[in-house]
Tab-separated table of C-alpha atoms and ligand atoms in Angstrom:
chain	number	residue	atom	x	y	z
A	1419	UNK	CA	9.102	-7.967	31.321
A	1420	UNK	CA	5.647	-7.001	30.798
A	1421	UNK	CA	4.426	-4.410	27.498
A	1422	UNK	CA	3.838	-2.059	29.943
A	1423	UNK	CA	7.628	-2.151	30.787
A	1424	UNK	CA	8.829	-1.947	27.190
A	1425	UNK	CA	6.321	0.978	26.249
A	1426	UNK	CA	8.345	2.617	28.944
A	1427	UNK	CA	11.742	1.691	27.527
A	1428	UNK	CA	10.961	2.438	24.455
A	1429	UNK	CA	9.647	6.145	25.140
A	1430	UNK	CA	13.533	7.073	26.031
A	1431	UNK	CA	14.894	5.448	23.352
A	1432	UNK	CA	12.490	6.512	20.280
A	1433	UNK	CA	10.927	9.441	19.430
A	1434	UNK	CA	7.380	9.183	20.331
A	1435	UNK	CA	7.677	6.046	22.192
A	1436	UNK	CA	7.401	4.409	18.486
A	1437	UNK	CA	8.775	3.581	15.386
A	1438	UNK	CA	6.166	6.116	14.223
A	1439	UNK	CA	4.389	3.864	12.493
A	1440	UNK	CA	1.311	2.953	14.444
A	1441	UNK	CA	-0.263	2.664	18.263
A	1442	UNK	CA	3.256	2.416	20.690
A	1443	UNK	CA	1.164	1.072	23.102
A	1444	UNK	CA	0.894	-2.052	21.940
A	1445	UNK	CA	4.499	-4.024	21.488
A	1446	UNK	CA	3.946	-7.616	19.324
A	1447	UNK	CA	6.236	-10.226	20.658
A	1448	UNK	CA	4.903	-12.924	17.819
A	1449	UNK	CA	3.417	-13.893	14.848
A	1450	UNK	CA	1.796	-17.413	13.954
A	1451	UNK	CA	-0.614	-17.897	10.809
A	1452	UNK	CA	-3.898	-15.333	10.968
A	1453	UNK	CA	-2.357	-14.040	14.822
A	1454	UNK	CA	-0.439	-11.981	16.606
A	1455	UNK	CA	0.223	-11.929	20.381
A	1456	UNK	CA	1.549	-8.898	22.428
A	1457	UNK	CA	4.158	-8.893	25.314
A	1458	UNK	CA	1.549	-9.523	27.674
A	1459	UNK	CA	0.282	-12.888	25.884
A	1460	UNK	CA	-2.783	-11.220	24.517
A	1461	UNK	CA	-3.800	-13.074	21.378
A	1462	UNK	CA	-5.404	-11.090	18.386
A	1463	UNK	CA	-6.520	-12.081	14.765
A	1464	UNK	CA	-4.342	-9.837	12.713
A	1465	UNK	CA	-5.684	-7.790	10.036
A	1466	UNK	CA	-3.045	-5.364	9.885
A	1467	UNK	CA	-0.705	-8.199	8.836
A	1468	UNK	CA	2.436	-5.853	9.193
A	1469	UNK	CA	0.536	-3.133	7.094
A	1470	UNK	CA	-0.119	-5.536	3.929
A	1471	UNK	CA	3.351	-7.987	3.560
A	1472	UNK	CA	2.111	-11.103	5.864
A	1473	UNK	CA	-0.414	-11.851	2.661
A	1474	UNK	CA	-0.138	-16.063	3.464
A	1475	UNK	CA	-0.167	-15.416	7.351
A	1476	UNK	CA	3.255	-14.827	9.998
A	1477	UNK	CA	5.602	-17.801	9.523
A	1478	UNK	CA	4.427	-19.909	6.922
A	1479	UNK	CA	6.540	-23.562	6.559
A	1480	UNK	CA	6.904	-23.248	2.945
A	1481	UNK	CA	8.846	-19.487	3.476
A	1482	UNK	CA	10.623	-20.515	6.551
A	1483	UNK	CA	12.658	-22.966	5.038
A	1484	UNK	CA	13.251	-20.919	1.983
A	1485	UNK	CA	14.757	-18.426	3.922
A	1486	UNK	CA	16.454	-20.877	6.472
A	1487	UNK	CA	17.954	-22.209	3.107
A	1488	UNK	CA	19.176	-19.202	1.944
A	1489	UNK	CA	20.505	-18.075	4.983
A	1490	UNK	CA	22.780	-20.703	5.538
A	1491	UNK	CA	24.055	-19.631	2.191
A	1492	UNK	CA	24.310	-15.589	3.063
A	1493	UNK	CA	22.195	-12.840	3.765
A	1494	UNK	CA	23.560	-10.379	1.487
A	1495	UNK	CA	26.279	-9.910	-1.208
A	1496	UNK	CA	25.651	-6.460	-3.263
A	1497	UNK	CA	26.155	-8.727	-6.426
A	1498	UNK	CA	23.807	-9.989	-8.548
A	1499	UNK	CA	22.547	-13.377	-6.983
A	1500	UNK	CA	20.324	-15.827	-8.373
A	1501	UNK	CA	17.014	-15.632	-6.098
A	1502	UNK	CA	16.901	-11.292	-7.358
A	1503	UNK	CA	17.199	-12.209	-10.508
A	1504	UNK	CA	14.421	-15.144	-10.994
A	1505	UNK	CA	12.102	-12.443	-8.896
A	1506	UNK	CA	12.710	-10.552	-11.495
A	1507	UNK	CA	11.599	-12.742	-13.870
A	1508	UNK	CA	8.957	-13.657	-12.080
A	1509	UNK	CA	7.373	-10.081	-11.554
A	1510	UNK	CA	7.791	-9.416	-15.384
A	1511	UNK	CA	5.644	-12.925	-15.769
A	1512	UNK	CA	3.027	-11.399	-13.529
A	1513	UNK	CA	2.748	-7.392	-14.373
A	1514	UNK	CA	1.954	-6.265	-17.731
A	1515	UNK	CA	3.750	-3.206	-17.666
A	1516	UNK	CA	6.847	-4.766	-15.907
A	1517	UNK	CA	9.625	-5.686	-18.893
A	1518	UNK	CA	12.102	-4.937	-16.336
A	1519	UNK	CA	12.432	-4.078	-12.682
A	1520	UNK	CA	14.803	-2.207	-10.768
A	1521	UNK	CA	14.841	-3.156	-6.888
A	1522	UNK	CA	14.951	-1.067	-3.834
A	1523	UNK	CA	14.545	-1.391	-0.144
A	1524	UNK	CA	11.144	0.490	0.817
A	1525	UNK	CA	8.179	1.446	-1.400
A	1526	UNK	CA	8.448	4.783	-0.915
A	1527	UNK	CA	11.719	4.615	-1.998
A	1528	UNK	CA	10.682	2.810	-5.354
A	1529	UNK	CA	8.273	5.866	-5.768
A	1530	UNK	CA	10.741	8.152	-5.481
A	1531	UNK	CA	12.822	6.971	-8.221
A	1532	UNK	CA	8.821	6.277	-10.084
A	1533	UNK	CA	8.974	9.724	-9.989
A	1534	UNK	CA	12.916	10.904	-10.887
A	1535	UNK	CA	12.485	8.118	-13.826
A	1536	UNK	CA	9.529	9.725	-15.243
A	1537	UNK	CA	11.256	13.095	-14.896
A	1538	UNK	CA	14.201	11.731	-16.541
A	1539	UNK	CA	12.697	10.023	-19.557
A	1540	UNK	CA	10.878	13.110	-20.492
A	1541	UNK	CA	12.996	15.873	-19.568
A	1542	UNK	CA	10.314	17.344	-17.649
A	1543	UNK	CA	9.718	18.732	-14.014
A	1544	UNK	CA	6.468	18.421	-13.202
A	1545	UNK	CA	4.732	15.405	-11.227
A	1546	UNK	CA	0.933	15.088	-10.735
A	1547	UNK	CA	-0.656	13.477	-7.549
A	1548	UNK	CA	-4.051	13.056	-5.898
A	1549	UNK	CA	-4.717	14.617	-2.679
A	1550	UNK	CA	-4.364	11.519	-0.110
A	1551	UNK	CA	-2.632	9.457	-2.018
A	1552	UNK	CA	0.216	7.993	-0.359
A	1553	UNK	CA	3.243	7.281	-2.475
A	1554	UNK	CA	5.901	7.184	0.669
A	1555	UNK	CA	7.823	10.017	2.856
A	1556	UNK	CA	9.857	12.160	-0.273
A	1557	UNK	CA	9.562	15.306	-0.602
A	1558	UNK	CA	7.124	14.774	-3.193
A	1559	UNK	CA	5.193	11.896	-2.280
A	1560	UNK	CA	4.355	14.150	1.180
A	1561	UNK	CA	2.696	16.657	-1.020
A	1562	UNK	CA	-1.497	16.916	0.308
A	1563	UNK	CA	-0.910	13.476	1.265
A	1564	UNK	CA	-3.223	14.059	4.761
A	1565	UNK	CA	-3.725	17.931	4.447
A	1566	UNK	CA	-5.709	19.392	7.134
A	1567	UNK	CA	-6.198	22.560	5.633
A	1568	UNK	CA	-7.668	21.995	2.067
A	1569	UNK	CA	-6.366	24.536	-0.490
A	1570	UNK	CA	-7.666	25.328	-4.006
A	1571	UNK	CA	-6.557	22.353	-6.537
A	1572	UNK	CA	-3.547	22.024	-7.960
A	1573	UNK	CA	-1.941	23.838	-5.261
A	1574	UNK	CA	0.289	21.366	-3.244
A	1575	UNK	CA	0.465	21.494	0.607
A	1576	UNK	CA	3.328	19.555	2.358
A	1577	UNK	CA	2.292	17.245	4.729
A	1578	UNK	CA	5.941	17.439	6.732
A	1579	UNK	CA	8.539	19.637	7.541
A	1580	UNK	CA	11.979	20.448	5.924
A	1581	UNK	CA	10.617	20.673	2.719
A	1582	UNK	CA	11.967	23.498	0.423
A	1583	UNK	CA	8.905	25.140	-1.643
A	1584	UNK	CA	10.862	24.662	-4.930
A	1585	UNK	CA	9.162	21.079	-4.951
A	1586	UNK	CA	5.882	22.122	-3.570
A	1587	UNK	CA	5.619	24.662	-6.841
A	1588	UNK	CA	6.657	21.612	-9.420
A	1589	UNK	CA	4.009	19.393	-7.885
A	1590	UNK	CA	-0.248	19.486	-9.295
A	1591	UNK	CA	-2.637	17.859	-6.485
A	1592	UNK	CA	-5.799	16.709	-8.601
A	1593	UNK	CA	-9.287	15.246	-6.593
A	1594	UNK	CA	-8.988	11.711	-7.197
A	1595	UNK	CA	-12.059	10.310	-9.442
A	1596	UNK	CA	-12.619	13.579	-10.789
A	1597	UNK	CA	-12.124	12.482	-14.723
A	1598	UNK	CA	-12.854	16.299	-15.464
A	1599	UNK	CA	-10.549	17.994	-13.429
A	1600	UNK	CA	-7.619	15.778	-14.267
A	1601	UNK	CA	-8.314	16.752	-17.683
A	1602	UNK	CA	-8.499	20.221	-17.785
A	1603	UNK	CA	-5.245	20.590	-15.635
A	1604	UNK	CA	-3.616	18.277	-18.451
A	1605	UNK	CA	-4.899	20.383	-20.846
A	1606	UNK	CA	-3.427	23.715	-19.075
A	1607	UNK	CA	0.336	21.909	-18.216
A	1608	UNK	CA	0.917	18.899	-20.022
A	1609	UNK	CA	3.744	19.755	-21.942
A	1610	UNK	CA	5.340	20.184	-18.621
A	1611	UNK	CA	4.276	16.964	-16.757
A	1612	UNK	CA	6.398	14.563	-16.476
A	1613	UNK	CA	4.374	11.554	-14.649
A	1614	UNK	CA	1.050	10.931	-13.094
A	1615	UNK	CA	1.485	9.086	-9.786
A	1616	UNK	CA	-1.440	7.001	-8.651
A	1617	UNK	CA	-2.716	4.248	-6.338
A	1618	UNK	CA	-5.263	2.469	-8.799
A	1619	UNK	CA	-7.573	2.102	-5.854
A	1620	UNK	CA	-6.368	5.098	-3.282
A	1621	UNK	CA	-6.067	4.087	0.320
A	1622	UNK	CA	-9.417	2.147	0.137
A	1623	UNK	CA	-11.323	4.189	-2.140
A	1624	UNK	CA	-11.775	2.453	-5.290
A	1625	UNK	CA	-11.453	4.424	-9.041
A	1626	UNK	CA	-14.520	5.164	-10.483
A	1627	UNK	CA	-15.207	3.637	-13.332
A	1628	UNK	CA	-13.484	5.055	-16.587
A	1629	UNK	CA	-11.027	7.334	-14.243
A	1630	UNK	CA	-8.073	5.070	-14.193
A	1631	UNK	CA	-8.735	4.799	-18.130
A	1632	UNK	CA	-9.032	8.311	-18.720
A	1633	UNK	CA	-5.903	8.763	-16.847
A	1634	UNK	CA	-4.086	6.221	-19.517
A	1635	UNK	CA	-5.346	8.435	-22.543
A	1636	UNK	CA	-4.625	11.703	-21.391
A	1637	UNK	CA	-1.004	10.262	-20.876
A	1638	UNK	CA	-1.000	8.683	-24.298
A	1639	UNK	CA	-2.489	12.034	-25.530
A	1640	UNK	CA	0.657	13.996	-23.789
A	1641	UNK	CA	3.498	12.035	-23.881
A	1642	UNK	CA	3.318	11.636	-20.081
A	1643	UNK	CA	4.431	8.602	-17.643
A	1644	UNK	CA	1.398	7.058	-15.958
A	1645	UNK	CA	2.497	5.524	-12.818
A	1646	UNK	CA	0.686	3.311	-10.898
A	1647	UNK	CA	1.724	2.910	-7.147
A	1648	UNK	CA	0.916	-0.966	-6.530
A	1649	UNK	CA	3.245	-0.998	-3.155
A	1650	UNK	CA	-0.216	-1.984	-1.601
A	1651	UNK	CA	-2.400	-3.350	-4.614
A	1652	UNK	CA	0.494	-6.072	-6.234
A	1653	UNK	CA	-0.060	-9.458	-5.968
A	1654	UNK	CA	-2.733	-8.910	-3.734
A	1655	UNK	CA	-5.746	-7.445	-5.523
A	1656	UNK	CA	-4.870	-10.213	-8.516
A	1657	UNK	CA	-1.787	-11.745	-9.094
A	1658	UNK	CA	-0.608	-9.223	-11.696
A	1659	UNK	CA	-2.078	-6.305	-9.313
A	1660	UNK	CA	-4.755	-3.804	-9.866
A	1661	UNK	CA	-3.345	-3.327	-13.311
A	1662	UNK	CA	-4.748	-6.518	-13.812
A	1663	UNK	CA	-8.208	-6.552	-12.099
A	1664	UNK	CA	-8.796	-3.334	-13.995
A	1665	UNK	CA	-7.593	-3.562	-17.297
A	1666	UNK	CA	-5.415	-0.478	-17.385
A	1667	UNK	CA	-1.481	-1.190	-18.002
A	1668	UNK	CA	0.587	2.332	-16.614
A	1669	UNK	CA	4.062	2.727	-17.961
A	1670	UNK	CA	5.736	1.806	-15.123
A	1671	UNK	CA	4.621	0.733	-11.385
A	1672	UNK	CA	5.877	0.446	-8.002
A	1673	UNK	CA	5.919	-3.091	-6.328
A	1674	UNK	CA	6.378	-3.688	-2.399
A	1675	UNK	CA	5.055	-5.373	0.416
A	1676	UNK	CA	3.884	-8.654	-0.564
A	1677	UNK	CA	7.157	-9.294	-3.352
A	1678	UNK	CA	9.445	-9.681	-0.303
A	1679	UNK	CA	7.603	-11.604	1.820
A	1680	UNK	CA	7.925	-9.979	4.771
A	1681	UNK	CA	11.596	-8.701	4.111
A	1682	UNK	CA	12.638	-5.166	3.263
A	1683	UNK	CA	12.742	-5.195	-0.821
A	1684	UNK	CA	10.408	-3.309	-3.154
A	1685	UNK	CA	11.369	-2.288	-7.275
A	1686	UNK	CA	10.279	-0.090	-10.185
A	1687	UNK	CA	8.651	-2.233	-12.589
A	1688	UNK	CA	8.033	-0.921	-16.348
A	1689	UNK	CA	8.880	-0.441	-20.086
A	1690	UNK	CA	12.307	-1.339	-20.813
A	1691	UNK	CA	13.001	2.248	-22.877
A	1692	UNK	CA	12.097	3.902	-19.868
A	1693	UNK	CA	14.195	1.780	-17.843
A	1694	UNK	CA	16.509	2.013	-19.759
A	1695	UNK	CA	17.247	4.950	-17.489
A	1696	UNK	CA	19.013	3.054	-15.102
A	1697	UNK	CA	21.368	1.873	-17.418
A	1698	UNK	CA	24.345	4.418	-19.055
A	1699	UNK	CA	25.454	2.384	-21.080
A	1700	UNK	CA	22.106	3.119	-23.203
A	1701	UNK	CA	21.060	6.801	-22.530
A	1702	UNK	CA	24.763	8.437	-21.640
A	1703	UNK	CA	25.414	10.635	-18.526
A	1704	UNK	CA	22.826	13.147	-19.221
A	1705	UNK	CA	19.958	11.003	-19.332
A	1706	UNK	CA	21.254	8.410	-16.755
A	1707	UNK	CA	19.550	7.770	-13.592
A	1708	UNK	CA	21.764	6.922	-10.838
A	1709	UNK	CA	20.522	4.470	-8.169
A	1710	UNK	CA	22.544	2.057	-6.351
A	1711	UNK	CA	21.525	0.600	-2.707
A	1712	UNK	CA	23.215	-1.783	-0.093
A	1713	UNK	CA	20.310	-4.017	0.164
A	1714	UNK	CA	19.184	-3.988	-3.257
A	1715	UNK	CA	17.917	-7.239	-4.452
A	1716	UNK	CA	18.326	-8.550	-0.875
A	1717	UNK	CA	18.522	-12.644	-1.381
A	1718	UNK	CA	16.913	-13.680	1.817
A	1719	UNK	CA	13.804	-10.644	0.820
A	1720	UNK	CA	14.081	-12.646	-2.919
A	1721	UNK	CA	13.300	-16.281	-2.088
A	1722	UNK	CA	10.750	-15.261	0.723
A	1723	UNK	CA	9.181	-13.086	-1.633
A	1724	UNK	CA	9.125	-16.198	-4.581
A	1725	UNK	CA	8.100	-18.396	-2.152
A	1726	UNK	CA	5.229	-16.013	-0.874
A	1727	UNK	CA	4.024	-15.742	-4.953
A	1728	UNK	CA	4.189	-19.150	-5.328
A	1729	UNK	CA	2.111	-19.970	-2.742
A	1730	UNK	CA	-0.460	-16.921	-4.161
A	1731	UNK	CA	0.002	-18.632	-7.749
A	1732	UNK	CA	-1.988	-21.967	-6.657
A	1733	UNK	CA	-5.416	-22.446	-7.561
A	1734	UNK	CA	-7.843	-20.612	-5.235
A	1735	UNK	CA	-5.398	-18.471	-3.445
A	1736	UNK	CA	-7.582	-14.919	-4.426
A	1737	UNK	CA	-10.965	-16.741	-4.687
A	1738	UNK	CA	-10.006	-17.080	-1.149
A	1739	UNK	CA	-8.744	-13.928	0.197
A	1740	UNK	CA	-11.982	-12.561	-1.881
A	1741	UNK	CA	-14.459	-14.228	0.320
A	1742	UNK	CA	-12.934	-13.572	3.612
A	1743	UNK	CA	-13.009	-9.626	2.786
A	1744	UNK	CA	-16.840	-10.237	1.228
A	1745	UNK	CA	-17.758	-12.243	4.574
A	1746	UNK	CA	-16.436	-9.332	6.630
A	1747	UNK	CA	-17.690	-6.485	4.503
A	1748	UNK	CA	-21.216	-7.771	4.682
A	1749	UNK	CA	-20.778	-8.650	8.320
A	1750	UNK	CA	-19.857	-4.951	9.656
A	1751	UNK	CA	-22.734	-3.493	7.170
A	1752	UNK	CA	-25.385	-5.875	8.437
A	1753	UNK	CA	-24.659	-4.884	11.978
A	1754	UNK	CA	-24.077	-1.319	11.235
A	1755	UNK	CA	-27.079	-0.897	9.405
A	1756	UNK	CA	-28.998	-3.355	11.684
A	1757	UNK	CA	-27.910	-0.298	14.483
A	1758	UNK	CA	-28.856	2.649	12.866
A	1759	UNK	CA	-25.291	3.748	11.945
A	1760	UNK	CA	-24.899	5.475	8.729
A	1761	UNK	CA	-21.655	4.576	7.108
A	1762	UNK	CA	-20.180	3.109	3.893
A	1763	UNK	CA	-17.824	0.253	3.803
A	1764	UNK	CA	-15.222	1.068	0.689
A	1765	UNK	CA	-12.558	-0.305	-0.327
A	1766	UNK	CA	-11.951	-3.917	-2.197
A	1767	UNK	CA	-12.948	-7.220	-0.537
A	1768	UNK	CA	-8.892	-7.681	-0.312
A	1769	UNK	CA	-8.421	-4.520	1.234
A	1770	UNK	CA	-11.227	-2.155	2.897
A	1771	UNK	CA	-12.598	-0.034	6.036
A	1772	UNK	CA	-15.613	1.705	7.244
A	1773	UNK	CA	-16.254	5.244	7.139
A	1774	UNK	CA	-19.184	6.088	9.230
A	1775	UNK	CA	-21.160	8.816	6.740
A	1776	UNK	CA	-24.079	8.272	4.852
A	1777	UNK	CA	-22.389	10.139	2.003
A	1778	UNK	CA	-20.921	8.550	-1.054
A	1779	UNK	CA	-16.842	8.298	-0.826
A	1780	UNK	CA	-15.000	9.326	-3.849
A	1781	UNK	CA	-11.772	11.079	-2.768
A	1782	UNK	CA	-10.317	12.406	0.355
A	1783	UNK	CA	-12.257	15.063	0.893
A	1784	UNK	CA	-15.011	13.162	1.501
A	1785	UNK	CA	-13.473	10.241	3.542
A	1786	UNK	CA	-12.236	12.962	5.955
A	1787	UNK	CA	-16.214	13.754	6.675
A	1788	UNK	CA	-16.666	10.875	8.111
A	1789	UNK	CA	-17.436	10.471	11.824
A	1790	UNK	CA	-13.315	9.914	12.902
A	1791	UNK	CA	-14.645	9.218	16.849
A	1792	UNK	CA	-17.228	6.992	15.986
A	1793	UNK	CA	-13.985	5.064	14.145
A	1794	UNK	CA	-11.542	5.082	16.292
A	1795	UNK	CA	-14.792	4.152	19.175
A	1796	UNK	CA	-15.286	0.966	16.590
A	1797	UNK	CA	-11.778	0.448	16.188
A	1798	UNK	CA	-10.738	0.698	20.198
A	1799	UNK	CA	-13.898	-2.200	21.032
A	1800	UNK	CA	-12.671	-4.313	18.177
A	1801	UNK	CA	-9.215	-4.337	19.763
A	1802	UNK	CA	-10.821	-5.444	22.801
A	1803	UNK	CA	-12.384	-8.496	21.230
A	1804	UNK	CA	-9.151	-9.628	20.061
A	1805	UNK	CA	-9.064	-7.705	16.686
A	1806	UNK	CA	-5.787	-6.396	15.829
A	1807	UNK	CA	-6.207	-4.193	12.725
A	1808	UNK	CA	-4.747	-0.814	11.288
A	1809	UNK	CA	-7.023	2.936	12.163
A	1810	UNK	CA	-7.641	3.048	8.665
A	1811	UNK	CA	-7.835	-0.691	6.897
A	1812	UNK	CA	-8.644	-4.345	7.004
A	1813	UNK	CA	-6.187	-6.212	5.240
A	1814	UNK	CA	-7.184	-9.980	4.905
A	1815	UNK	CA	-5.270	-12.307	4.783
A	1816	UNK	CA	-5.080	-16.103	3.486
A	1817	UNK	CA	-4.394	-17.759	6.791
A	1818	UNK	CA	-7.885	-16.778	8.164
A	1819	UNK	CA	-9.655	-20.060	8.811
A	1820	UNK	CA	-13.531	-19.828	9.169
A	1821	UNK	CA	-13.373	-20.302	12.982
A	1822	UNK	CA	-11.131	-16.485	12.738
A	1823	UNK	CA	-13.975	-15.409	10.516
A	1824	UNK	CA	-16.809	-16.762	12.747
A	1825	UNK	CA	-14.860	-14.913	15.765
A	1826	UNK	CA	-14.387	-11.787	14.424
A	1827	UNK	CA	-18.328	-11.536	13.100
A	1828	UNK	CA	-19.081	-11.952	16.981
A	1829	UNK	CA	-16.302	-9.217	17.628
A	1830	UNK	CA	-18.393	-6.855	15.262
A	1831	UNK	CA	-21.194	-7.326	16.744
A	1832	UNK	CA	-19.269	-6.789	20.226
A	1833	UNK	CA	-17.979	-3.762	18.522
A	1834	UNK	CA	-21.267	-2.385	17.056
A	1835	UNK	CA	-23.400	-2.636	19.906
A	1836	UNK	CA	-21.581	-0.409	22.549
A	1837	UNK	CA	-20.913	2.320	19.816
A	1838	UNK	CA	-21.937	5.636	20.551
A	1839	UNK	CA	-25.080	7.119	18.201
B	789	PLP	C1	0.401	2.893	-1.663
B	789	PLP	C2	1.683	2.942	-0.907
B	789	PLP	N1	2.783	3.402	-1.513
B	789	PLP	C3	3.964	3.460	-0.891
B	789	PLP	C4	4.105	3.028	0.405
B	789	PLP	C5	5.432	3.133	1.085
B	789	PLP	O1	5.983	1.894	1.296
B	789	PLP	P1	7.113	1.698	2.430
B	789	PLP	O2	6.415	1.876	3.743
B	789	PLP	O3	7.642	0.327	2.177
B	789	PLP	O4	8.134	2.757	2.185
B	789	PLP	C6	2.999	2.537	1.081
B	789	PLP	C7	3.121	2.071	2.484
B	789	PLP	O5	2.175	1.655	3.113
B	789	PLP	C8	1.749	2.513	0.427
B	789	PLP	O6	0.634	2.106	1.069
């Protein structure tokens, strides 16, 4: 069966020939360390590392036979089990704002709740997000997450169909970075915000410096729930997340990805009165949160995802993954630059992309100026060269030996010399 053959199954099975999350014409039959190989047998070095999970590389030893372990013990139960409840421990170890966690299967899902909890501990409606930020697929989270018409701020624009406007009206879009702005609309509403939903760094654009603090005092000032979406930034920008690498604790955060180790889990981490929210027993019926799910706490997701952190816990692990991104950041701006193309690479060395403009990125708005053909040009010779990476990130990760660094420099320069002006 060659990929061509399953693209073509798979456009009368699936909507869009896909699972609608990226490119369905590629199909990837394996994963081994820093690569990926397709159904033809075309070998890549993977940078989209299942969009951010496969931190320590596709089939590590050390998780395989924590998971082999488990299985032979059962994949799921509903009840408690052991493995959920030491990652619990373990993520209130890492996190500063994590006292306790509540799991779920998806990270959107965990920012969905984010959201209801903060709603529920204040008795408010309101939930402010930045325009591009992207928090998951409810009806909130798809609020001016990709708009292509820009409105006035705070006016929301859903990003999807099927969405009643009663939620559109009870969400405020702010420009992320824009210390000023977030102010002032705290100052006109925030008696009637619940939460502040954020990605610390958003998509790849880092927060200026004194936004993500600014954000905590305002919330402090107003008696609202800062939420930091870490689905992407946990245990990969630090160990205890961007919370840690920039010294601002939220009141509660979302944790995916990387905390079940390739598995479907993800939780709510935060202050225990808030999540005490979850629990009737301490807030009653009218203040109680309900959220139950099958998969909850999964135990195969639990010991892949402690094995995964343990691994990250050993000296080195993020002076690593910090040098690959730094080696390939410099490499794509030396060639770029060397070429003549204006762009800006932004992002952290653990997570990043190129935007070809010779503006300076500090929100959406601007990342959307940037030359999207001479991207997707980049992106498209890159893939020929063996690079397998997502349209809008690099994600390193910590299986990349220096031979995959030394062959994707030479795939740059590939990449950078046939791009159009
Ligand atoms: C910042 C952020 N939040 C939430 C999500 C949603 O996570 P999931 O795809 O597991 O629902 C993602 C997914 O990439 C994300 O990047």
């Amino acid at each position: 069966m060659t990929q061509q053959d399953w693209i073509e199954r798979a456009r009368n099975v699936l909507p869009g020939g896909g699972f609608g999350n990226f490119d369905p014409g590629i199909i990837i039959r394996n994963g081994q360390g820093s690569r990926v190989w397709d159904e033809d047998g075309n070998e890549y070095i993977d940078y989209l590392i299942g969009s951010g999970p496969m931190l320590i590389g596709h089939g590590h030893p050390e998780v395989l036979d924590a998971v082999q372990e488990q299985l032979s013990k059962g994949m799921t139960f509903f009840a408690n089990n052991a493995a959920g409840i030491e990652l619990a421990e373990e993520i209130c170890r890492a996190v500063a704002c994590a006292e306790q966690v509540r799991y779920v299967s998806s990270g959107g899902e965990a920012d969905m709740y984010a959201m209801r909890l903060a709603r529920a501990f204040t008795g408010r409606n309101k939930i402010m997000k930045f325009e591009g930020g992207y928090h998951g697929m409810s009806a909130e989270a798809q609020m001016s997450l990709a708009p292509t018409k820009l409105t006035n701020f705070p006016m929301a624009v859903p990003d999807s169909a099927g969405i009643p406007a009663s939620v559109r009206d009870e969400m405020l879009i702010a420009p992320f970075n824009d210390i000023d702005f977030a102010r002032s609309l705290i100052a006109e509403y925030g008696d009637q915000i619940a939460g502040i939903i954020v990605e610390p760094l958003q998509r790849i654009i880092p927060p200026a410096p004194g936004f993500l603090e600014a954000l905590r005092e305002e919330c402090d000032a107003h008696g609202i729930i800062l939420i930091f979406d870490e689905i992407v930034t946990g245990f990969r920008f630090a160990y205890g997340g961007a919370q840690e690498l920039y010294g601002v604790t939220p009141d509660v955060c979302t944790l995916g990805k990387i905390i079940g180790g390739g598995f479907p889990l993800a939780a709510i981490a935060g202050r225990a009165d808030i999540m005490a929210h979850f629990d009737k027993s301490r807030v009653g019926p009218e203040g109680f949160l309900m959220q139950l799910g099958t998969l909850s706490g999964n135990p195969v997701a639990a010991v892949a995802g402690l094995k995964t952190m343990e691994i990250l816990r050993r000296p080195g692990s993020y002076e690593r993954l910090r040098h690959c991104g730094r080696k390939l950041m410099d490499a794509i701006h030396t060639h770029l630059d060397g070429a003549g193309h204006a762009h800006q690479i932004v992002g952290d060395p653990t997570l990043f992309d190129v935007v070809f403009t010779d503006q300076r990125i500090a929100n959406y708005r601007d990342v959307i100026k940037g030359d999207a053909e001479k991207a997707a040009a980049f992106n498209a010779r890159l893939r020929e060269r063996g690079i397998f990476k997502s349209p809008g990130k690099v994600y390193p990760s910590l299986a990349l030996t220096d031979d995959d660094l030394a062959e994707t420099i030479e795939a740059i320069a590939y990449a950078v010399q046939d791009l159009p002006g």
